[in-house]
Coordinates of C-alpha atoms in Angstrom, one line a residue:
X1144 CA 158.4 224.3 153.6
X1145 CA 154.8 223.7 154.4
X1146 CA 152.5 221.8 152.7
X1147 CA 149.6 223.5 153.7
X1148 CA 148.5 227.3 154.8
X1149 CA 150.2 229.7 157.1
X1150 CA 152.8 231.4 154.9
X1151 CA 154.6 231.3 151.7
X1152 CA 155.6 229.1 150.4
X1153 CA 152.5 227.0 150.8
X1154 CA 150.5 224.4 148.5
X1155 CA 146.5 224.9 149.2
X1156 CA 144.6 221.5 149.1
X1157 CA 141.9 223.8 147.5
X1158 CA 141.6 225.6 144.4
X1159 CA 138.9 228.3 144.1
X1160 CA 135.8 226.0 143.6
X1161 CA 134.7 224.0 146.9
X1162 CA 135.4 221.0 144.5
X1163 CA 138.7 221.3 143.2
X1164 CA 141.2 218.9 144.8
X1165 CA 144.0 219.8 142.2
X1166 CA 146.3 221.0 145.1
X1167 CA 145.9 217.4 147.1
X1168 CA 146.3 216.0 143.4
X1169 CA 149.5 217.8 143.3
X1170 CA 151.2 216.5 146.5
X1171 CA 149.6 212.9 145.9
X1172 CA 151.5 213.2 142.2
X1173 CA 154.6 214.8 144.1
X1174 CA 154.6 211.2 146.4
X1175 CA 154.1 209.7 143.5
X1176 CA 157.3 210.5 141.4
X1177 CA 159.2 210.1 144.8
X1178 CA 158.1 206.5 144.7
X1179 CA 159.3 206.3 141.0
X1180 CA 162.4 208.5 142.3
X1181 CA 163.3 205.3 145.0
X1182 CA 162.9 202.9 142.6
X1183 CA 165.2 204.7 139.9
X1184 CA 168.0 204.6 142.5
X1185 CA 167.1 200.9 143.7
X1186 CA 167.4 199.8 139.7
X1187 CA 171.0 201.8 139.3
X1188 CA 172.2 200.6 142.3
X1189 CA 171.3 197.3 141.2
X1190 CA 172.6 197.2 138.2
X1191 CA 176.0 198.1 139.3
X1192 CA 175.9 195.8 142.2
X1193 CA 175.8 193.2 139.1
X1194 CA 178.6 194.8 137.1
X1195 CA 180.9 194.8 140.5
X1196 CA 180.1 191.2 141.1
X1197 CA 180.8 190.0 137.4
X1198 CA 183.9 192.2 137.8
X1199 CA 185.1 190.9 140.4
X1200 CA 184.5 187.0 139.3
X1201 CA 186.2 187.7 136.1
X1202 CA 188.8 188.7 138.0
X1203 CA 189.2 185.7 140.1
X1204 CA 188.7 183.8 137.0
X1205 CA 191.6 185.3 135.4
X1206 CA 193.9 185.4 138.4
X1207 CA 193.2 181.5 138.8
X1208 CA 193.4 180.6 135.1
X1209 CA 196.6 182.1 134.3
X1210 CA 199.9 179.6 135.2
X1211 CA 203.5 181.2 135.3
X1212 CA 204.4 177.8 136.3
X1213 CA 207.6 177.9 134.0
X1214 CA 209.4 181.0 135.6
X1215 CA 211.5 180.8 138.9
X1216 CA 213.5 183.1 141.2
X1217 CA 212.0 186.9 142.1
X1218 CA 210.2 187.2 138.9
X1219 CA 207.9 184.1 139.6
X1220 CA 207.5 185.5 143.1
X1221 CA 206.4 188.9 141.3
X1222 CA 204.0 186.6 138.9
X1223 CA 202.4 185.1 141.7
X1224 CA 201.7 187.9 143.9
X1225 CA 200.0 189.8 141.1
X1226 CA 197.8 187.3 140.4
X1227 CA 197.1 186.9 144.3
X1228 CA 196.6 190.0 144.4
X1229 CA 193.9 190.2 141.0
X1230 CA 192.2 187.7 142.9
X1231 CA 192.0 190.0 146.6
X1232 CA 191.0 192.8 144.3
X1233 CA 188.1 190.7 142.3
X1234 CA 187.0 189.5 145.9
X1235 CA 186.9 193.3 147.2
X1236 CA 185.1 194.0 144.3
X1237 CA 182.5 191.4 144.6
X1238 CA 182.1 192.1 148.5
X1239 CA 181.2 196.0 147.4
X1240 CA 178.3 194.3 145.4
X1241 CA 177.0 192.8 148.4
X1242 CA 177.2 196.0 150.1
X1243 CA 175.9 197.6 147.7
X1244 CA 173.3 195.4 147.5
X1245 CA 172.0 196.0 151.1
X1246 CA 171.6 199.5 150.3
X1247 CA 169.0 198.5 147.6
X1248 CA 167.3 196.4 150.5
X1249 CA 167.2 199.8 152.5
X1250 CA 165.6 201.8 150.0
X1251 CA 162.9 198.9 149.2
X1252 CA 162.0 198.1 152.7
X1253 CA 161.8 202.7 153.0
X1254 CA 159.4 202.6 150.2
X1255 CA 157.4 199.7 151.0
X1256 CA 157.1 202.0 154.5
X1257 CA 156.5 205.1 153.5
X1258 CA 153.8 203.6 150.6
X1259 CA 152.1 201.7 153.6
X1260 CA 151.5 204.7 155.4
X1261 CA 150.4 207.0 152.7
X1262 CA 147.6 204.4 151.6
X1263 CA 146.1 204.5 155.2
X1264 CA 145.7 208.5 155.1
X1265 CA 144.3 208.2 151.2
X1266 CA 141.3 205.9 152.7
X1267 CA 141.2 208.2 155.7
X1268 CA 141.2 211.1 153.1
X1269 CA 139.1 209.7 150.7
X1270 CA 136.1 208.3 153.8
X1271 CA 136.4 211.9 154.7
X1272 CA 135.5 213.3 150.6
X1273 CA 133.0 211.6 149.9
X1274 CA 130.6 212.7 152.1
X1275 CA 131.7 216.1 152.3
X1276 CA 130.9 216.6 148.6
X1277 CA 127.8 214.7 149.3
X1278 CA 126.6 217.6 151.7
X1279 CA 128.1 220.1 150.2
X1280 CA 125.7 219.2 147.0
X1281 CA 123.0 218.4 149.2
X1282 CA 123.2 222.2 151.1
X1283 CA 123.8 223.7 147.3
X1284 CA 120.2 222.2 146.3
X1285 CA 118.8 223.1 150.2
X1286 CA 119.9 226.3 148.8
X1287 CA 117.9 226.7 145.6
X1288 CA 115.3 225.6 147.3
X1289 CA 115.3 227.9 150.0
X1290 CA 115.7 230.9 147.2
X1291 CA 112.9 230.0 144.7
X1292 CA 110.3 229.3 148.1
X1293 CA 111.4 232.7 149.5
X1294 CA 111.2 234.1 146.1
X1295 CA 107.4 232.2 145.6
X1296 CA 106.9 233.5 149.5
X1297 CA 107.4 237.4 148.3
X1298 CA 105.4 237.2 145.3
X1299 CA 102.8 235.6 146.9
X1300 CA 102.8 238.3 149.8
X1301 CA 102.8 240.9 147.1
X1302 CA 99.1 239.9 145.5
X1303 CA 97.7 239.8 148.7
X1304 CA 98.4 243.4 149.3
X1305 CA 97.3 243.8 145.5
X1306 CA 94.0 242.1 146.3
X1307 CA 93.7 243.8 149.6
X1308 CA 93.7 247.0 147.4
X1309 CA 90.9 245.7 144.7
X1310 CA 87.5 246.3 146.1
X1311 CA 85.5 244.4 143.4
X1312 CA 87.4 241.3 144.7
X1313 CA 85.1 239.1 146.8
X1314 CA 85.9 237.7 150.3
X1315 CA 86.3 234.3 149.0
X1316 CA 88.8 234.9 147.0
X1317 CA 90.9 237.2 149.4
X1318 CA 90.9 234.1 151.7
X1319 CA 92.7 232.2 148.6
X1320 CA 95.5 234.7 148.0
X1321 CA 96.3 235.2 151.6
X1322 CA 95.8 231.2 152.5
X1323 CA 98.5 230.3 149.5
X1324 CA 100.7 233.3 151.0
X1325 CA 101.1 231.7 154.5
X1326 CA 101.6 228.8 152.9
X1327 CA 104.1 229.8 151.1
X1328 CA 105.9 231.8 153.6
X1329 CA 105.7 228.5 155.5
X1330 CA 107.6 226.7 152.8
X1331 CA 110.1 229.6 152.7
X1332 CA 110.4 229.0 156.5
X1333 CA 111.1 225.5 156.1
X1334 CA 113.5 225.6 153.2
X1335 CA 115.4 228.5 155.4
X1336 CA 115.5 225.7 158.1
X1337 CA 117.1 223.0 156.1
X1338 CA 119.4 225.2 154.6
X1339 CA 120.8 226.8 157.7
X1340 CA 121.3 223.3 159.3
X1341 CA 122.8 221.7 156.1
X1342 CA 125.3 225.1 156.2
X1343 CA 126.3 224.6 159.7
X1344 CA 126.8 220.5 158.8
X1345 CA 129.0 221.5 155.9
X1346 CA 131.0 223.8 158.0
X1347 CA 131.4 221.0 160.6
X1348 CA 132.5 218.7 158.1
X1349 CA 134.6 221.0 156.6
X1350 CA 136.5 222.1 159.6
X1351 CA 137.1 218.1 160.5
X1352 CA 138.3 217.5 157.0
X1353 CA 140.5 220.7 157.0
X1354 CA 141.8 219.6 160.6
X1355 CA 142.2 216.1 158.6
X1356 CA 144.1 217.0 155.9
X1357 CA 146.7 219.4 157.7
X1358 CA 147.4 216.1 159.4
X1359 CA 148.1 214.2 156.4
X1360 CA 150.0 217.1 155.1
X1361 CA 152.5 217.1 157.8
X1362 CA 152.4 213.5 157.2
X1363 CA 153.5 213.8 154.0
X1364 CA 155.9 216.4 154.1
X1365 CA 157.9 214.4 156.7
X1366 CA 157.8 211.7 154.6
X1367 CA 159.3 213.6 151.6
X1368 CA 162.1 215.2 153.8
X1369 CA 162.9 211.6 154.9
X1370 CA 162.8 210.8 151.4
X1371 CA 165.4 212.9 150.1
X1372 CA 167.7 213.0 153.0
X1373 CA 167.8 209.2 152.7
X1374 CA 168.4 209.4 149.1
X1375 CA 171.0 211.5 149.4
X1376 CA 172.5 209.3 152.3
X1377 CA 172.3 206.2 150.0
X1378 CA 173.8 207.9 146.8
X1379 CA 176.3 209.7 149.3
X1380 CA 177.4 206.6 150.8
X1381 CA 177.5 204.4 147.5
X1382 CA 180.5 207.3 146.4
X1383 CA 182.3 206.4 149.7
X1384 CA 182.3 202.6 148.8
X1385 CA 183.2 203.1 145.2
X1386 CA 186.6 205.6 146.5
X1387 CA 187.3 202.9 149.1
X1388 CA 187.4 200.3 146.9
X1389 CA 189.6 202.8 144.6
X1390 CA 191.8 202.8 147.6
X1391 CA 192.2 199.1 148.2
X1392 CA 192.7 199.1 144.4
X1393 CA 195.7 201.1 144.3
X1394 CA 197.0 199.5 147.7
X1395 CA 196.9 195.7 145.6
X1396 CA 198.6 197.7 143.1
X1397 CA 201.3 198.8 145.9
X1398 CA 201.7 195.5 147.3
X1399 CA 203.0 194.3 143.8
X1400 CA 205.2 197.0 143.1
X1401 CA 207.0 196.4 146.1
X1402 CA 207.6 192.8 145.2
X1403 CA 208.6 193.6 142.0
X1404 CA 211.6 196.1 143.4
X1405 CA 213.1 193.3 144.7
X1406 CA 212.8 191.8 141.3
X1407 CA 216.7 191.3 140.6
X1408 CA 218.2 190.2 136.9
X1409 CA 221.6 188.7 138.5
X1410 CA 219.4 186.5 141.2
X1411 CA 217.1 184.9 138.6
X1412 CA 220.3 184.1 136.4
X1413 CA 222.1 182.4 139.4
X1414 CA 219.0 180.7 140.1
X1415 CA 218.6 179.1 137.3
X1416 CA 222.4 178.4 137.0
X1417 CA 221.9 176.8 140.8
X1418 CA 219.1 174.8 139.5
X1419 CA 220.2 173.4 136.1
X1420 CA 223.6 173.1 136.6
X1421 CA 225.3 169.6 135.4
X1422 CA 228.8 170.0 136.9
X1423 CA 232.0 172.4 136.9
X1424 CA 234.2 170.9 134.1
X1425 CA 233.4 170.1 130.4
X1426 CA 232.8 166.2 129.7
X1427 CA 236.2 164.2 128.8
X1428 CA 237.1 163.1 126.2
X1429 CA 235.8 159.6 124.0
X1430 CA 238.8 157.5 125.2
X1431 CA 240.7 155.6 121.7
X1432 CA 241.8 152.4 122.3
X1433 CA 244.4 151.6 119.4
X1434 CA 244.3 147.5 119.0
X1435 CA 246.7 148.1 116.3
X1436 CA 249.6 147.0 118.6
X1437 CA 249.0 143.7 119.7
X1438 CA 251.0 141.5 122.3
X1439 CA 251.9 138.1 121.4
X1440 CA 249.2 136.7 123.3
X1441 CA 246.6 138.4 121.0
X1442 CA 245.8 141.1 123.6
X1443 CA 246.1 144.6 123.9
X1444 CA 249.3 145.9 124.6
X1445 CA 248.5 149.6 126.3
X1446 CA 245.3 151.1 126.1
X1447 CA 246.1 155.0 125.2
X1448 CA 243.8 157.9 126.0
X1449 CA 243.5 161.5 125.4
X1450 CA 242.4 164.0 128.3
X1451 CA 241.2 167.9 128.2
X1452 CA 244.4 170.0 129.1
X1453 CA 243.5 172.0 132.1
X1454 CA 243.7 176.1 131.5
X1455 CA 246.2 178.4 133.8
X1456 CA 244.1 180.9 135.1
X1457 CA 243.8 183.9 132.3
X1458 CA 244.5 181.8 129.7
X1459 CA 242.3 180.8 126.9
X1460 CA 241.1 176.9 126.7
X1461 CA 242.6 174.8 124.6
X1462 CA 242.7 170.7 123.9
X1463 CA 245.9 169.1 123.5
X1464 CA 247.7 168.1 121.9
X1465 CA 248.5 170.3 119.3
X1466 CA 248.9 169.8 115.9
X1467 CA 252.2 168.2 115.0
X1468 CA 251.6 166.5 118.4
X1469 CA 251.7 162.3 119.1
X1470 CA 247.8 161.5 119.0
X1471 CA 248.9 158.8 120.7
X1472 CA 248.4 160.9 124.4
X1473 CA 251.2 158.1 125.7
X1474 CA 252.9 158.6 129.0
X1475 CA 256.5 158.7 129.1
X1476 CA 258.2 157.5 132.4
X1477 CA 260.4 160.3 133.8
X1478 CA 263.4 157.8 133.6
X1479 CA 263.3 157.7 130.0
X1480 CA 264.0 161.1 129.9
X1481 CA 267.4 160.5 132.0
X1482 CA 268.1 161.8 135.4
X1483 CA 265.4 160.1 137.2
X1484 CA 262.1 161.4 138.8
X1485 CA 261.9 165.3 138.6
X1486 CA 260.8 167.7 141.3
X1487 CA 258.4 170.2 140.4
X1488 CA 256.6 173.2 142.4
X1489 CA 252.9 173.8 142.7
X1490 CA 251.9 177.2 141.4
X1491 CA 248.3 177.5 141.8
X1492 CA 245.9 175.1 143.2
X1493 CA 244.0 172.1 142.3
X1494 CA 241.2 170.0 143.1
X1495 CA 241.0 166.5 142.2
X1496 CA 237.8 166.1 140.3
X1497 CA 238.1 162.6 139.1
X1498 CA 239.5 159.2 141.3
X1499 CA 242.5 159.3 139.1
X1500 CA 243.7 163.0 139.8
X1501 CA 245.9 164.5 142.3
X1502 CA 245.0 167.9 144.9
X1503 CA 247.7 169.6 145.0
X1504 CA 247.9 173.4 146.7
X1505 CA 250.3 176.2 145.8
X1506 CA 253.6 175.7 146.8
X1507 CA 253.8 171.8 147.5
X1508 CA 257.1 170.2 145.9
X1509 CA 256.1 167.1 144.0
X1510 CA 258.1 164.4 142.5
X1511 CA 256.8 163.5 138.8
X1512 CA 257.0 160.2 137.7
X1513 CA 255.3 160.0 134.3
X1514 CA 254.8 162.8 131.5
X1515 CA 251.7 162.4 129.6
X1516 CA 251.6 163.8 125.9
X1517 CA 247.7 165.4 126.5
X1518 CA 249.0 168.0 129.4
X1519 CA 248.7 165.7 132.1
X1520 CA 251.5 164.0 134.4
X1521 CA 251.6 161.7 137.6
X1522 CA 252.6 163.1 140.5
X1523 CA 254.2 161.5 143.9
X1524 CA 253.4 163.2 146.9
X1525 CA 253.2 161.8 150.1
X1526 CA 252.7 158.6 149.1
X1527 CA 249.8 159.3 146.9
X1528 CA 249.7 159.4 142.9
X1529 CA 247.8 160.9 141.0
X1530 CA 246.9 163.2 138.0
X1531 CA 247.6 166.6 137.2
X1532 CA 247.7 169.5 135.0
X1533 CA 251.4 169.9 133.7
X1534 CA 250.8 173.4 133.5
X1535 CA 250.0 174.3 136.9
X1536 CA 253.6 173.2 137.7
X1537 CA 257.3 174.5 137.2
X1538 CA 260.4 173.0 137.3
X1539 CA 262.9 173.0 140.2
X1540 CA 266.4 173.9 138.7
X1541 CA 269.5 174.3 140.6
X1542 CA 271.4 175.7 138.0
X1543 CA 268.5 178.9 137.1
X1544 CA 266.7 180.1 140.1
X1545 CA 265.3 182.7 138.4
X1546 CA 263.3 181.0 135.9
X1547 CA 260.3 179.7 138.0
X1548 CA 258.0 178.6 134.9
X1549 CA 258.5 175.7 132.2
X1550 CA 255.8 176.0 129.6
X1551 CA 254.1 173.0 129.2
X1552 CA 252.1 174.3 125.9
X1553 CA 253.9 174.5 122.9
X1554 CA 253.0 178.4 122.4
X1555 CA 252.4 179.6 126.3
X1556 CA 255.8 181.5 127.1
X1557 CA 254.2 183.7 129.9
X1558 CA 258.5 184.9 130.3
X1559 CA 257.6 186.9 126.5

């Protein structure tokens, strides 16, 4: 679109009077709300270059304030990537206020450059006006001038030939009307100098100023295309960075739930299992001491205890003895019960878990040598004594081969 002349549609730097200037006026105020145009944008842009960057350090703020310190396993690992990940994302978002900040720079420093150059073609415009209107007054008045001599110049001609026709007038007097008509005609001469040569000054002038202000014109439409096509760049590119940082919004977002699939219930629980465990086997029991029974000496005779009975695998746990029991938990030597030491088959395996306690593994033949009221015995077995649950055992008998199990528990019968 032009500016100026040759075809529609065009903005005249003229109105119909030589001194209307309302169509310059019109581009000047076009410039003008471009200028306000730029510094809209600058002040949005700024303004959400500050809500980014306060974003983004409340962000880090909250990804480095909040603790999680008391959770373990995969669900602390979860915890602590998403608040590493808060924090990338406040960091993102504060870098996008720095990019969005250089765009403001942009438009500034396009402003300042495009204002720069406009002033210099106002002065150039404005040195050019001045005396244009100057002349063009000055040729208006050469004008006047020029009509009201001719116009004294005709009348002046026309009473000479009206004294020419009067013969009463006298010679003298003749002389008079046709000396004031020369010099009349001469002023009418004069004035049709001047105004000729102020005419063809004006149309100089004129023709320099017109050549003057198609310059500026094509000045200033190129600055308002560059105006809007960088405008449009700007706000164009400023959507880009906000849908980028959309994108590395989502892909924090991503990085989190893929931590969080390999959050698993059963790992934390053995975790914390793994890390707080105290050992594999209840606590044993207060041991009594019964000074009761005293030997002559004053001392104590035997110094009785009580241990947790061990559980046979599927059965439920239970302290002995039972009720109707000897409290006591006394040993009684196998001799006592006649016969001698007793053999006795393994049928599941043990682990010694105190200093006092027998291993033993399924299918050993021991030899026991003590019977303990509280479920435990002293085995023999190859050369070592020790401890162990009466109920992991069973009886070697001659006599019944088929019955492999002696209960040691009052109410276990695993034959019924």
């Amino acid at each position: 679109m032009s500016l100026y002349f040759d075809g529609p549609p065009t903005l005249t730097l003229q109105g119909t009077d030589f001194s209307d200037q309302s169509g310059y006026e019109a581009i000047l105020q076009r410039l003008q709300d471009g200028r306000h145009m730029c510094k809209d944008v600058e002040e949005l842009l700024k303004m959400r270059a500050l809500a980014e960057e306060k974003y983004g350090r409340d962000l880090v703020a909250i990804a480095r304030k909040a603790e999680g310190q008391t959770e373990i396993g995969t669900l602390k690992a979860s915890f602590d990537k998403l608040k590493a990940e808060i924090e990338k994302t406040g960091n993102l978002h504060i870098q996008l206020s720095e990019r969005i900040k250089e765009e403001v720079q942009k438009i500034e420093a396009f402003r300042e450059h495009q204002r720069e150059q406009r002033k210099k073609l106002e002065e150039i415009i404005e040195k050019l006006q001045k005396p244009k209107m100057l002349l063009h007054k000055k040729t208006m008045e050469s004008k006047r001038l020029y009509e009201q001599r001719f116009k004294e110049a005709e009348e002046a001609e026309q009473a000479v030939g009206k004294k020419t026709n009067v013969t009463t007038s006298t010679h003298r007097q003749s002389e008079k009307v046709m000396s004031r008509a020369r010099l009349c005609r001469q002023a009418a001469n004069l004035a049709e100098k001047q105004y000729k040569w102020n005419v063809d000054q004006l149309e100089k002038m004129c023709q320099d100023w017109e050549s003057t202000y198609r310059s500026a014109c094509e000045v200033f439409q190129q600055q308002e295309s560059e105006r809007i096509n960088i405008l449009r760049c700007v706000l164009w590119e400023h959507c880009n960075l906000l849908s980028m940082q959309c994108v590395q919004d989502d892909d924090c977002c991503e990085e989190v739930r893929k931590i969080l699939e390999q959050c698993d219930i059963i790992t934390d629980n053995n975790c914390f299992i793994k890390m707080k465990k105290t050992a594999c086997r209840p606590p044993a029991l207060i041991e009594f001491r019964s000074y009761s029974d005293l030997n002559a000496n004053g001392g104590v005779r035997r110094v009785e205890t009580k241990r947790l009975s061990v559980m046979l695998p599927g059965m439920s746990f239970s302290a002995y003895p039972e009720t109707g029991s000897n409290s006591a938990g006394s040993y009684t030597s196998a001799q006592q019960t006649g016969g001698g030491p007793e053999k006795y088959m393994v049928l599941y395996d043990f682990k010694a878990q105190e200093d006092d306690e027998l291993s033993i593994s399924k299918g050993q033949v021991v030899t026991i040598t003590e019977k303990g009221e509280d479920g435990w015995w002293r085995a023999w077995r190859d050369g070592i004594s020790g401890l162990v649950p009466k109920t992991y055992l069973t009886k070697i008998s001659v006599q019944s081969q088929s019955t492999r199990l002696v209960a040691a528990h009052p109410d276990y019968n695993p034959i019924k």
